[in-house]
PDB file of C-alpha atoms in Angstrom:
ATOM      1  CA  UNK A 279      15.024 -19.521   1.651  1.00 82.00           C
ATOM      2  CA  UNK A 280      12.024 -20.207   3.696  1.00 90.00           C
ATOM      3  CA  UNK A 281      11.075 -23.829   5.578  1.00 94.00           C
ATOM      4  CA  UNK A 282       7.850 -24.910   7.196  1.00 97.00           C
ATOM      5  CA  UNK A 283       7.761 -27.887   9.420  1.00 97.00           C
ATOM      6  CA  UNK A 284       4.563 -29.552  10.857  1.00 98.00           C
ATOM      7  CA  UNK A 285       5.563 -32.645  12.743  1.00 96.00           C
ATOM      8  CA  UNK A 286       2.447 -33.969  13.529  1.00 96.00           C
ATOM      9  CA  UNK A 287       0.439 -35.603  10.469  1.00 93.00           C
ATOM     10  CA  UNK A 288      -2.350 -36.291  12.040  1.00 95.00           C
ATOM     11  CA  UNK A 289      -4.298 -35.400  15.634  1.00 96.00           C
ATOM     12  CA  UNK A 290      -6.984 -36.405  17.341  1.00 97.00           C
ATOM     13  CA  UNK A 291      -9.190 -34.404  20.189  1.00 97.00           C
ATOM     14  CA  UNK A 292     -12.227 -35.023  22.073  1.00 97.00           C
ATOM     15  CA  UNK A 293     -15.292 -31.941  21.189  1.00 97.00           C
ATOM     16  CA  UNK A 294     -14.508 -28.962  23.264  1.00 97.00           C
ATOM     17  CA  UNK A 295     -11.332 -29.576  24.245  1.00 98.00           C
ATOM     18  CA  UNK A 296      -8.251 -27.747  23.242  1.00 98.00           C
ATOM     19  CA  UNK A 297      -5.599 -28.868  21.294  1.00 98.00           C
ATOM     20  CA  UNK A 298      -2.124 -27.453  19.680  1.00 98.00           C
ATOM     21  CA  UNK A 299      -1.049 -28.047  16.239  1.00 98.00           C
ATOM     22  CA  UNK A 300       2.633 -27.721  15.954  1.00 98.00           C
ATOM     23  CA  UNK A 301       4.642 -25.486  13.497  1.00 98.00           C
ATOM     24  CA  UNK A 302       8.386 -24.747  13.241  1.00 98.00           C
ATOM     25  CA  UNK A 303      10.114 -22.205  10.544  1.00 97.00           C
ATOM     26  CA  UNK A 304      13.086 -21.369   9.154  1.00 95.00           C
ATOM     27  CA  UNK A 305      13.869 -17.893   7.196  1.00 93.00           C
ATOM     28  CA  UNK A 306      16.489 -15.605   6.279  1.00 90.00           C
ATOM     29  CA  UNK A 307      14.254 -12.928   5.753  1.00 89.00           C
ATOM     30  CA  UNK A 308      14.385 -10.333   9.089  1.00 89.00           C
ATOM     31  CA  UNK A 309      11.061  -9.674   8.783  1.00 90.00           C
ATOM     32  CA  UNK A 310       8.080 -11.978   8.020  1.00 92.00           C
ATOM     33  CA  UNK A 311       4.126 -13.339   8.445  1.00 93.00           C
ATOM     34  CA  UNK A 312       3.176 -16.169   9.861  1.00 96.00           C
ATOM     35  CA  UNK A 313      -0.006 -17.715   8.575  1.00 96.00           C
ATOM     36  CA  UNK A 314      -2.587 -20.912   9.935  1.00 98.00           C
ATOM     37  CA  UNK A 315      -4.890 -21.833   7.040  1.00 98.00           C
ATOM     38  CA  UNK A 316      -7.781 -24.524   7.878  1.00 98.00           C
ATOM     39  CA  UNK A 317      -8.523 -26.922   4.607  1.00 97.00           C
ATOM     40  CA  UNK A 318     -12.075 -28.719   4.969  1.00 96.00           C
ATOM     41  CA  UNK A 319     -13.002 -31.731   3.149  1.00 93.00           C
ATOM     42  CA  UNK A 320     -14.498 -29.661   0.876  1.00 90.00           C
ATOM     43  CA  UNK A 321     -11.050 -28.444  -0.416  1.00 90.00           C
ATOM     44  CA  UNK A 322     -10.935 -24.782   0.065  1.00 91.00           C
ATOM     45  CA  UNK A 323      -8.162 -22.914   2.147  1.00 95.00           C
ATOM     46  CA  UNK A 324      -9.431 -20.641   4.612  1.00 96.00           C
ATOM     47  CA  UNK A 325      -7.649 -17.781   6.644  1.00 96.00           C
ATOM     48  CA  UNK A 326      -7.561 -18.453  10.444  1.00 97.00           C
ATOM     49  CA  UNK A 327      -4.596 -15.846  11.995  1.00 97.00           C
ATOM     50  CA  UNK A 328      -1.674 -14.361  11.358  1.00 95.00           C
ATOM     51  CA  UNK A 329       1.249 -13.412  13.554  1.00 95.00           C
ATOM     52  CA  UNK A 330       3.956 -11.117  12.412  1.00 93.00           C
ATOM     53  CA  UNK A 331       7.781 -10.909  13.320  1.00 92.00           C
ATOM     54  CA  UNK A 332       8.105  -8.155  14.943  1.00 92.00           C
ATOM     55  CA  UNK A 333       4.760  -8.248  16.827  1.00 90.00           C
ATOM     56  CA  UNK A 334       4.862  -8.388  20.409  1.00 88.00           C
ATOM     57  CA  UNK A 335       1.770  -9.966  21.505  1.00 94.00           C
ATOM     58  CA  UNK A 336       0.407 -13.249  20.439  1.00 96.00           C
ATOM     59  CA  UNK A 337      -2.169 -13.804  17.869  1.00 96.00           C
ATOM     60  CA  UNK A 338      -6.093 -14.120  18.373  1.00 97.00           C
ATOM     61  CA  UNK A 339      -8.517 -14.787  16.514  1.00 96.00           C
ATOM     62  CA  UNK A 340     -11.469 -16.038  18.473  1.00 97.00           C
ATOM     63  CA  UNK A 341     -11.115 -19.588  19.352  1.00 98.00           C
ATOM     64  CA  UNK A 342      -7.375 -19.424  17.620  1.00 98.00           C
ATOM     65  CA  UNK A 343      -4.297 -17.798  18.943  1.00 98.00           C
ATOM     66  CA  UNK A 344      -1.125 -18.543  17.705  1.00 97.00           C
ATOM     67  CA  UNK A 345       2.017 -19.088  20.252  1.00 96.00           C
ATOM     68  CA  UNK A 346       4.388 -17.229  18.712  1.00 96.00           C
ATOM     69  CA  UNK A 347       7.955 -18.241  20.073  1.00 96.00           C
ATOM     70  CA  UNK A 348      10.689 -16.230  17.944  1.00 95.00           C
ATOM     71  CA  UNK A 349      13.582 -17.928  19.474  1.00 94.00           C
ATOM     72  CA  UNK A 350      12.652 -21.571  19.195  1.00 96.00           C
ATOM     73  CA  UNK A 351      11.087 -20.343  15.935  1.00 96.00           C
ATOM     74  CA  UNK A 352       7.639 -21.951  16.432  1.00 97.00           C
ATOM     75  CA  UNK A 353       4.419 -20.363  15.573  1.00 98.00           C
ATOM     76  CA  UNK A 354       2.118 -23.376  17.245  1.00 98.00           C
ATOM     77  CA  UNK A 355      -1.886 -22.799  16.499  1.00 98.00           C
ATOM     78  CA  UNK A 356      -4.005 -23.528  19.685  1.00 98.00           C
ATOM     79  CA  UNK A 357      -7.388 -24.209  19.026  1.00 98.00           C
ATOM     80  CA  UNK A 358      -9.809 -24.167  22.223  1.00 97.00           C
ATOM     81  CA  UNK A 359     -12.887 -25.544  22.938  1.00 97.00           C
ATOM     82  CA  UNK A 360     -12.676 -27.822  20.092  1.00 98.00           C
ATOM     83  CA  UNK A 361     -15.844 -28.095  17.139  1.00 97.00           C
ATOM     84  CA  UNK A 362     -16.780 -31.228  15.219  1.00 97.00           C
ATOM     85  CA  UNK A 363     -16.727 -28.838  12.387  1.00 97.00           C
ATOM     86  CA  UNK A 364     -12.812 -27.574  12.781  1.00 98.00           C
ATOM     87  CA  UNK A 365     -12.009 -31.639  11.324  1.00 98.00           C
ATOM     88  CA  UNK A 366      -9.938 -30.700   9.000  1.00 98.00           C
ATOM     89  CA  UNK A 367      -6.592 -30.336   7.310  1.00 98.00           C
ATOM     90  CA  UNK A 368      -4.009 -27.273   9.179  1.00 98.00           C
ATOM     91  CA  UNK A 369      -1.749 -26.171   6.978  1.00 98.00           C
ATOM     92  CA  UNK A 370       1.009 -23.387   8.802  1.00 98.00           C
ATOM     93  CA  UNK A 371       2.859 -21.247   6.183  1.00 97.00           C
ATOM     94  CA  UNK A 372       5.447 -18.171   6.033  1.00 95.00           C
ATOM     95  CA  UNK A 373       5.959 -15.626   4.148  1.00 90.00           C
ATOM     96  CA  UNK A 374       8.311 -12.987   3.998  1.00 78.00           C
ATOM     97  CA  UNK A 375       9.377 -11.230   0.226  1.00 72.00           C
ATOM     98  CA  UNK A 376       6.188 -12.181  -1.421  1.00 71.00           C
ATOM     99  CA  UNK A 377       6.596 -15.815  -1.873  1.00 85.00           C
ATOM    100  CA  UNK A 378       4.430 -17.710   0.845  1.00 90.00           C
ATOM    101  CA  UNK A 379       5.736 -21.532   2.006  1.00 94.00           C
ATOM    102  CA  UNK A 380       3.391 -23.705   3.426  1.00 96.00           C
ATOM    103  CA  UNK A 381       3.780 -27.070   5.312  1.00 97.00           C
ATOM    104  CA  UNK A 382       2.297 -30.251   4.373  1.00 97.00           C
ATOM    105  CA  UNK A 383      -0.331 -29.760   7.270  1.00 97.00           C
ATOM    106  CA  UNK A 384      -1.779 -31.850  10.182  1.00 98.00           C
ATOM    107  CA  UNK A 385      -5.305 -33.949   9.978  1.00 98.00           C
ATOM    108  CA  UNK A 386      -7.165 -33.001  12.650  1.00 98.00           C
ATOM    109  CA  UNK A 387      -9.885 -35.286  14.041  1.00 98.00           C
ATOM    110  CA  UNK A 388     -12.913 -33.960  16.555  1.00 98.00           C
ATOM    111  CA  UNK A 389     -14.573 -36.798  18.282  1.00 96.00           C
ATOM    112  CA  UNK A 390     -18.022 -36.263  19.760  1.00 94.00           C
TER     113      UNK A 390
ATOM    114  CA  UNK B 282     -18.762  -9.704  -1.493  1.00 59.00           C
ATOM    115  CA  UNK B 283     -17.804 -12.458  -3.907  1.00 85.00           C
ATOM    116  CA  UNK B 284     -14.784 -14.313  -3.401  1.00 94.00           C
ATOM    117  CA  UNK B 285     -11.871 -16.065  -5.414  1.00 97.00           C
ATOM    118  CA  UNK B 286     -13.826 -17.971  -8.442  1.00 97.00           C
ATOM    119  CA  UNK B 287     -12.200 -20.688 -10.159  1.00 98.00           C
ATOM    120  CA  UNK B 288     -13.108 -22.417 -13.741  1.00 98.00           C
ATOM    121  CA  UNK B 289     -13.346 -25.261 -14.785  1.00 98.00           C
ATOM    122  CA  UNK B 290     -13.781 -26.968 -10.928  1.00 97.00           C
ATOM    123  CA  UNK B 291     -12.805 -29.860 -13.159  1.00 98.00           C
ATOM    124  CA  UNK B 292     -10.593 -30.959 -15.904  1.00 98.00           C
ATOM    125  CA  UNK B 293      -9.697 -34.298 -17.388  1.00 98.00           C
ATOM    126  CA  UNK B 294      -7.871 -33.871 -20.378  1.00 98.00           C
ATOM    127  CA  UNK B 295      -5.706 -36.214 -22.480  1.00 98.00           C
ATOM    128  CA  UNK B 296      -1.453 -36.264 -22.218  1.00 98.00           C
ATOM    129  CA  UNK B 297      -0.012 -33.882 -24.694  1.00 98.00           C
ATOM    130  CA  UNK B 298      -3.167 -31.775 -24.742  1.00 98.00           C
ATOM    131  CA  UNK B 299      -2.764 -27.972 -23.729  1.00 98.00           C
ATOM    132  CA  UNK B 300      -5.140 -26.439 -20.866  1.00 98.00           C
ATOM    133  CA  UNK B 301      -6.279 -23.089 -19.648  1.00 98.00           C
ATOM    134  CA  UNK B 302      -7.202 -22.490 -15.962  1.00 98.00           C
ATOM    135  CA  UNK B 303      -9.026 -18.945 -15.058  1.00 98.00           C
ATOM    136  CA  UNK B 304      -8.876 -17.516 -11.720  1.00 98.00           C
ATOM    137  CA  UNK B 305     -11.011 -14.391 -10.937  1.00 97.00           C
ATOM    138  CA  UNK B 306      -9.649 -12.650  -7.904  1.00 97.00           C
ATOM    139  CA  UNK B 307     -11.996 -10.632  -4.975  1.00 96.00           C
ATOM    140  CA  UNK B 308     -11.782  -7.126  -6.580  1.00 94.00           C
ATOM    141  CA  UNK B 309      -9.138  -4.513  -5.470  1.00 91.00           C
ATOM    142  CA  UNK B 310      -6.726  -7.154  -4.838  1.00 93.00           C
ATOM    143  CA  UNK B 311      -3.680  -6.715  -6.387  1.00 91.00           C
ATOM    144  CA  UNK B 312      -1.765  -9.328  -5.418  1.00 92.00           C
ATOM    145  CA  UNK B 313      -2.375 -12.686  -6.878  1.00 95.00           C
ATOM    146  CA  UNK B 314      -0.977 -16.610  -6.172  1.00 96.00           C
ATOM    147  CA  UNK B 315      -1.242 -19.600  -8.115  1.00 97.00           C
ATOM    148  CA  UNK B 316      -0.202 -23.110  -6.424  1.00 97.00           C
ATOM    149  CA  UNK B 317      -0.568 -26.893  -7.256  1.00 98.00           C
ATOM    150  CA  UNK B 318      -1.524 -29.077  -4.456  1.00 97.00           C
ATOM    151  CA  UNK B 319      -0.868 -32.823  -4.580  1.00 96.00           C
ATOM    152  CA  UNK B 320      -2.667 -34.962  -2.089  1.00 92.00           C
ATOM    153  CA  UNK B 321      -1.114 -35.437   1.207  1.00 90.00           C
ATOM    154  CA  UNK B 322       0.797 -32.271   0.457  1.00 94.00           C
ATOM    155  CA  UNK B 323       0.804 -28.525   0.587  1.00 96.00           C
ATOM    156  CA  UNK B 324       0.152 -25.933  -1.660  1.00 97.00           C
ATOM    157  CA  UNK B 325       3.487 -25.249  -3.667  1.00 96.00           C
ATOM    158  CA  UNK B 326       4.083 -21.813  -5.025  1.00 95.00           C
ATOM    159  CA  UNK B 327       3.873 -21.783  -8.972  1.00 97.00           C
ATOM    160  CA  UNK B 328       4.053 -17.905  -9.827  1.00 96.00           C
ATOM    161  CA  UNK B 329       2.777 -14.825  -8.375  1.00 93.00           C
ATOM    162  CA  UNK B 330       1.329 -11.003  -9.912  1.00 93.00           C
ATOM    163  CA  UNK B 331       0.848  -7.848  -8.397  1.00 90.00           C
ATOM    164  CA  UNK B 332      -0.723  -5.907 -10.702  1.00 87.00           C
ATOM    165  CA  UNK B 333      -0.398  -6.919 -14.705  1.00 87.00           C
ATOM    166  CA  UNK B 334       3.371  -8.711 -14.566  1.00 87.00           C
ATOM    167  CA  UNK B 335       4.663 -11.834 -12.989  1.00 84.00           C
ATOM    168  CA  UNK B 336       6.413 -10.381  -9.593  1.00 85.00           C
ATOM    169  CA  UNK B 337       8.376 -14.012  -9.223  1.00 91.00           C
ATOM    170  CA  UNK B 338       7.567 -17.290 -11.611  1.00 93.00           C
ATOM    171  CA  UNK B 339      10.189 -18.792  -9.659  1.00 93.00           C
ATOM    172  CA  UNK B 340       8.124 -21.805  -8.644  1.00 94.00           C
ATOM    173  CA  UNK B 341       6.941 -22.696 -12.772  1.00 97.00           C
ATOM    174  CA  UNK B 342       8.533 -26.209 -12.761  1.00 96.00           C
ATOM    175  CA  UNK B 343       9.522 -25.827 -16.454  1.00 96.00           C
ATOM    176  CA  UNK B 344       8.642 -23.734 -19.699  1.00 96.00           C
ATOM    177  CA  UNK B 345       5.732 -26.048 -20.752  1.00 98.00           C
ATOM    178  CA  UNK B 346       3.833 -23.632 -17.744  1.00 98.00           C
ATOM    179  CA  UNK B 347       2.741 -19.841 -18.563  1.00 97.00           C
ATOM    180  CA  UNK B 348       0.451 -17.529 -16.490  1.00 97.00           C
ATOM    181  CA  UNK B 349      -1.205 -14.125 -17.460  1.00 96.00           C
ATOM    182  CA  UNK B 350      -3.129 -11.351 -16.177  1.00 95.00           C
ATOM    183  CA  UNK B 351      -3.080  -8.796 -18.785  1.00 93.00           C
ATOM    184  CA  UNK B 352      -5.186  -6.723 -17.102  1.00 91.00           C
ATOM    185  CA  UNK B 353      -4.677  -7.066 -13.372  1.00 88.00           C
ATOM    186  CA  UNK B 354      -7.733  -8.415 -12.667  1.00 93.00           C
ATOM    187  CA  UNK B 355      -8.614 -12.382 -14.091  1.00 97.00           C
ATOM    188  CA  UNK B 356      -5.517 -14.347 -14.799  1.00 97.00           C
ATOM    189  CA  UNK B 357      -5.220 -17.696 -16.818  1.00 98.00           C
ATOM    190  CA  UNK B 358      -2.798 -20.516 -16.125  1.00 98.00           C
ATOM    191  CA  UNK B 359      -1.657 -22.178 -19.519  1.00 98.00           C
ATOM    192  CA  UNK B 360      -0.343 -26.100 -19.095  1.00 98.00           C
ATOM    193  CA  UNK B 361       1.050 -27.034 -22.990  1.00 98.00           C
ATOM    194  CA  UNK B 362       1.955 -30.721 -23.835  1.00 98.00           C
ATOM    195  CA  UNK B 363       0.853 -31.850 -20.650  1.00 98.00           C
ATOM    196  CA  UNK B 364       1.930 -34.834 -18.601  1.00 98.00           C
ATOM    197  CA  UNK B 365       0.277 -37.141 -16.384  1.00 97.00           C
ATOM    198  CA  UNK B 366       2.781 -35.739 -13.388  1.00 97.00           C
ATOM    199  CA  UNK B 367       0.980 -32.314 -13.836  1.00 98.00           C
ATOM    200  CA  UNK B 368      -2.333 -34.072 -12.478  1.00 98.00           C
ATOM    201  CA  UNK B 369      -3.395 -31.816  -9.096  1.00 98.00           C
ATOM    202  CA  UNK B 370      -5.655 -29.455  -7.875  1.00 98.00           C
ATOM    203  CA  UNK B 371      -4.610 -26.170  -8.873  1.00 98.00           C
ATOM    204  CA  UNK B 372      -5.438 -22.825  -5.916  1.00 98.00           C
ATOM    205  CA  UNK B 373      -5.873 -19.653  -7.094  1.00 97.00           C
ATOM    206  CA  UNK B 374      -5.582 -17.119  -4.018  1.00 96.00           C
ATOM    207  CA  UNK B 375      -5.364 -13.170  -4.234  1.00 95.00           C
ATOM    208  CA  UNK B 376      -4.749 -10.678  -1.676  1.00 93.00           C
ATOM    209  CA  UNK B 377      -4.233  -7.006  -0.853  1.00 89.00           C
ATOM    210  CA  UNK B 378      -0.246  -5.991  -0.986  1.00 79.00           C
ATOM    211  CA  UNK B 379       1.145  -6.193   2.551  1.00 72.00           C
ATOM    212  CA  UNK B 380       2.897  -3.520   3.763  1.00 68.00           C
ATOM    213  CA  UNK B 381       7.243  -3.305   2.591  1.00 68.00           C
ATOM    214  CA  UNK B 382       6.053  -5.874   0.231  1.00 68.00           C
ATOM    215  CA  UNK B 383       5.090  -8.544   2.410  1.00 76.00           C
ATOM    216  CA  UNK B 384       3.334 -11.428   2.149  1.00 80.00           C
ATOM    217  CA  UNK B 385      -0.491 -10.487   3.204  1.00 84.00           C
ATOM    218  CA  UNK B 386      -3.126 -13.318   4.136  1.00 91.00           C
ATOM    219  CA  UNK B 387      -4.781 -14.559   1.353  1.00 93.00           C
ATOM    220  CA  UNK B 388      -8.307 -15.747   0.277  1.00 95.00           C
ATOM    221  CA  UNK B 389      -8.068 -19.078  -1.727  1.00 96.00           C
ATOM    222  CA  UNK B 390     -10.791 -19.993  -4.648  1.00 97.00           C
ATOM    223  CA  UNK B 391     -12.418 -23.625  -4.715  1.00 96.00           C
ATOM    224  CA  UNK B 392      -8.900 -24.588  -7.006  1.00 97.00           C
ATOM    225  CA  UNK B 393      -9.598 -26.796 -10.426  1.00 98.00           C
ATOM    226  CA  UNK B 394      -8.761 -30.636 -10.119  1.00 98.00           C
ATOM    227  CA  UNK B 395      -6.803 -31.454 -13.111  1.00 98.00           C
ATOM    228  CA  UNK B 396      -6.542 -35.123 -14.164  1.00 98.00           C
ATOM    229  CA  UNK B 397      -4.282 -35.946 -17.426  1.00 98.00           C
ATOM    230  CA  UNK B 398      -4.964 -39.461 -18.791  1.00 97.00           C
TER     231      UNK B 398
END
């Protein structure tokens, strides 16, 4: 069985800032993907980054990197320098044996 | 290259009624995902292909749901008798096959918002 928990329903951050959007898991599976979709208004999901199990470093992917923490199982998405246009919904998910699980996402907010 | 299509982006049918949603995956992928998103929530798994057959329908919620993809490609998501509870936006997402079977990051179509009156 496979568990995705985002804490924070909703965040706020000033343009060009940087800001972390918090993600904890749970799996049985040994190995597994970690995944950080972005949802716009507009309603489609959209690939950011993806961190697997067994890799070493963390994530990047531009002005996302993923801080991957196996132990504390946390996969936390850090967005820098903050956009007007990265408002949106953040949904984390995992997925090991085929079947993805997502969370029910944070609302972030980018104030001018 | 094109992406994940989705038709109708819109469907308001009566209670009872039976529906058809198409998805048309990015070509090569083999892999494909459909989910229902409520609002406030995320996507939850319905049923997923690789290839022609249904890999795990685990996440159907009962039998009045059926999903095909007879020939790997397009698939259709059949709703019979349906409720006002089955209201949702339905996603669509396909992907290549990650590697030991893994899940692989997907690319999501624009979903269909279903409405049952």
């Amino acid at each position: 069985a496979q568990k995705i928990t985002q804490t924070q329903p909703g965040m706020f951050v000033q343009e060009k800032e940087a800001v972390t959007l918090d993600c904890t898991y749970d799996t049985s599976d040994q190995s597994y993907g970690l995944f950080w979709y972005k949802q716009p208004s507009s309603g489609e999901m959209i690939f950011l980054i993806y961190q697997g199990s067994y890799d070493e470093q963390n994530a990047t992917e531009g002005r996302y990197s993923l801080n991957f923490q196996k132990a504390r199982k946390s996969a936390n998405l850090v967005i820098s320098a903050s956009q007007l246009g990265d408002s949106a919904m953040y949904f984390c998910a995992i997925g090991g044996s085929y079947i993805p699980t997502f969370g029910r996402g944070t609302s972030l907010i980018v104030h001018p | 290259g094109a992406g994940v299509s989705q038709t109708p982006s819109n469907k308001v049918t009566e209670k009872g009624k039976y529906v058809e949603l198409r998805c048309d995956p990015i070509s090569g992928h083999t892999a494909l995902y459909w989910y229902r998103q409520s609002l406030g929530q995320g996507p939850e798994f319905l049923i997923y292909f690789q290839g022609t057959g249904a890999a795990d329908d685990s996440g159907l919620p009962n039998d009045r749901f059926f999903a095909v993809r007879p020939e790997g490609s397009v698939s259709t998501l059949k709703i019979q008798r349906t409720e006002r509870g089955d209201s949702a936006v339905y996603l669509c997402a396909s992907s290549l096959t990650g590697a030991g079977g893994l899940v692989n990051e997907q690319y999501f179509g624009p979903g269909t918002r279903l409405t049952v009156t």
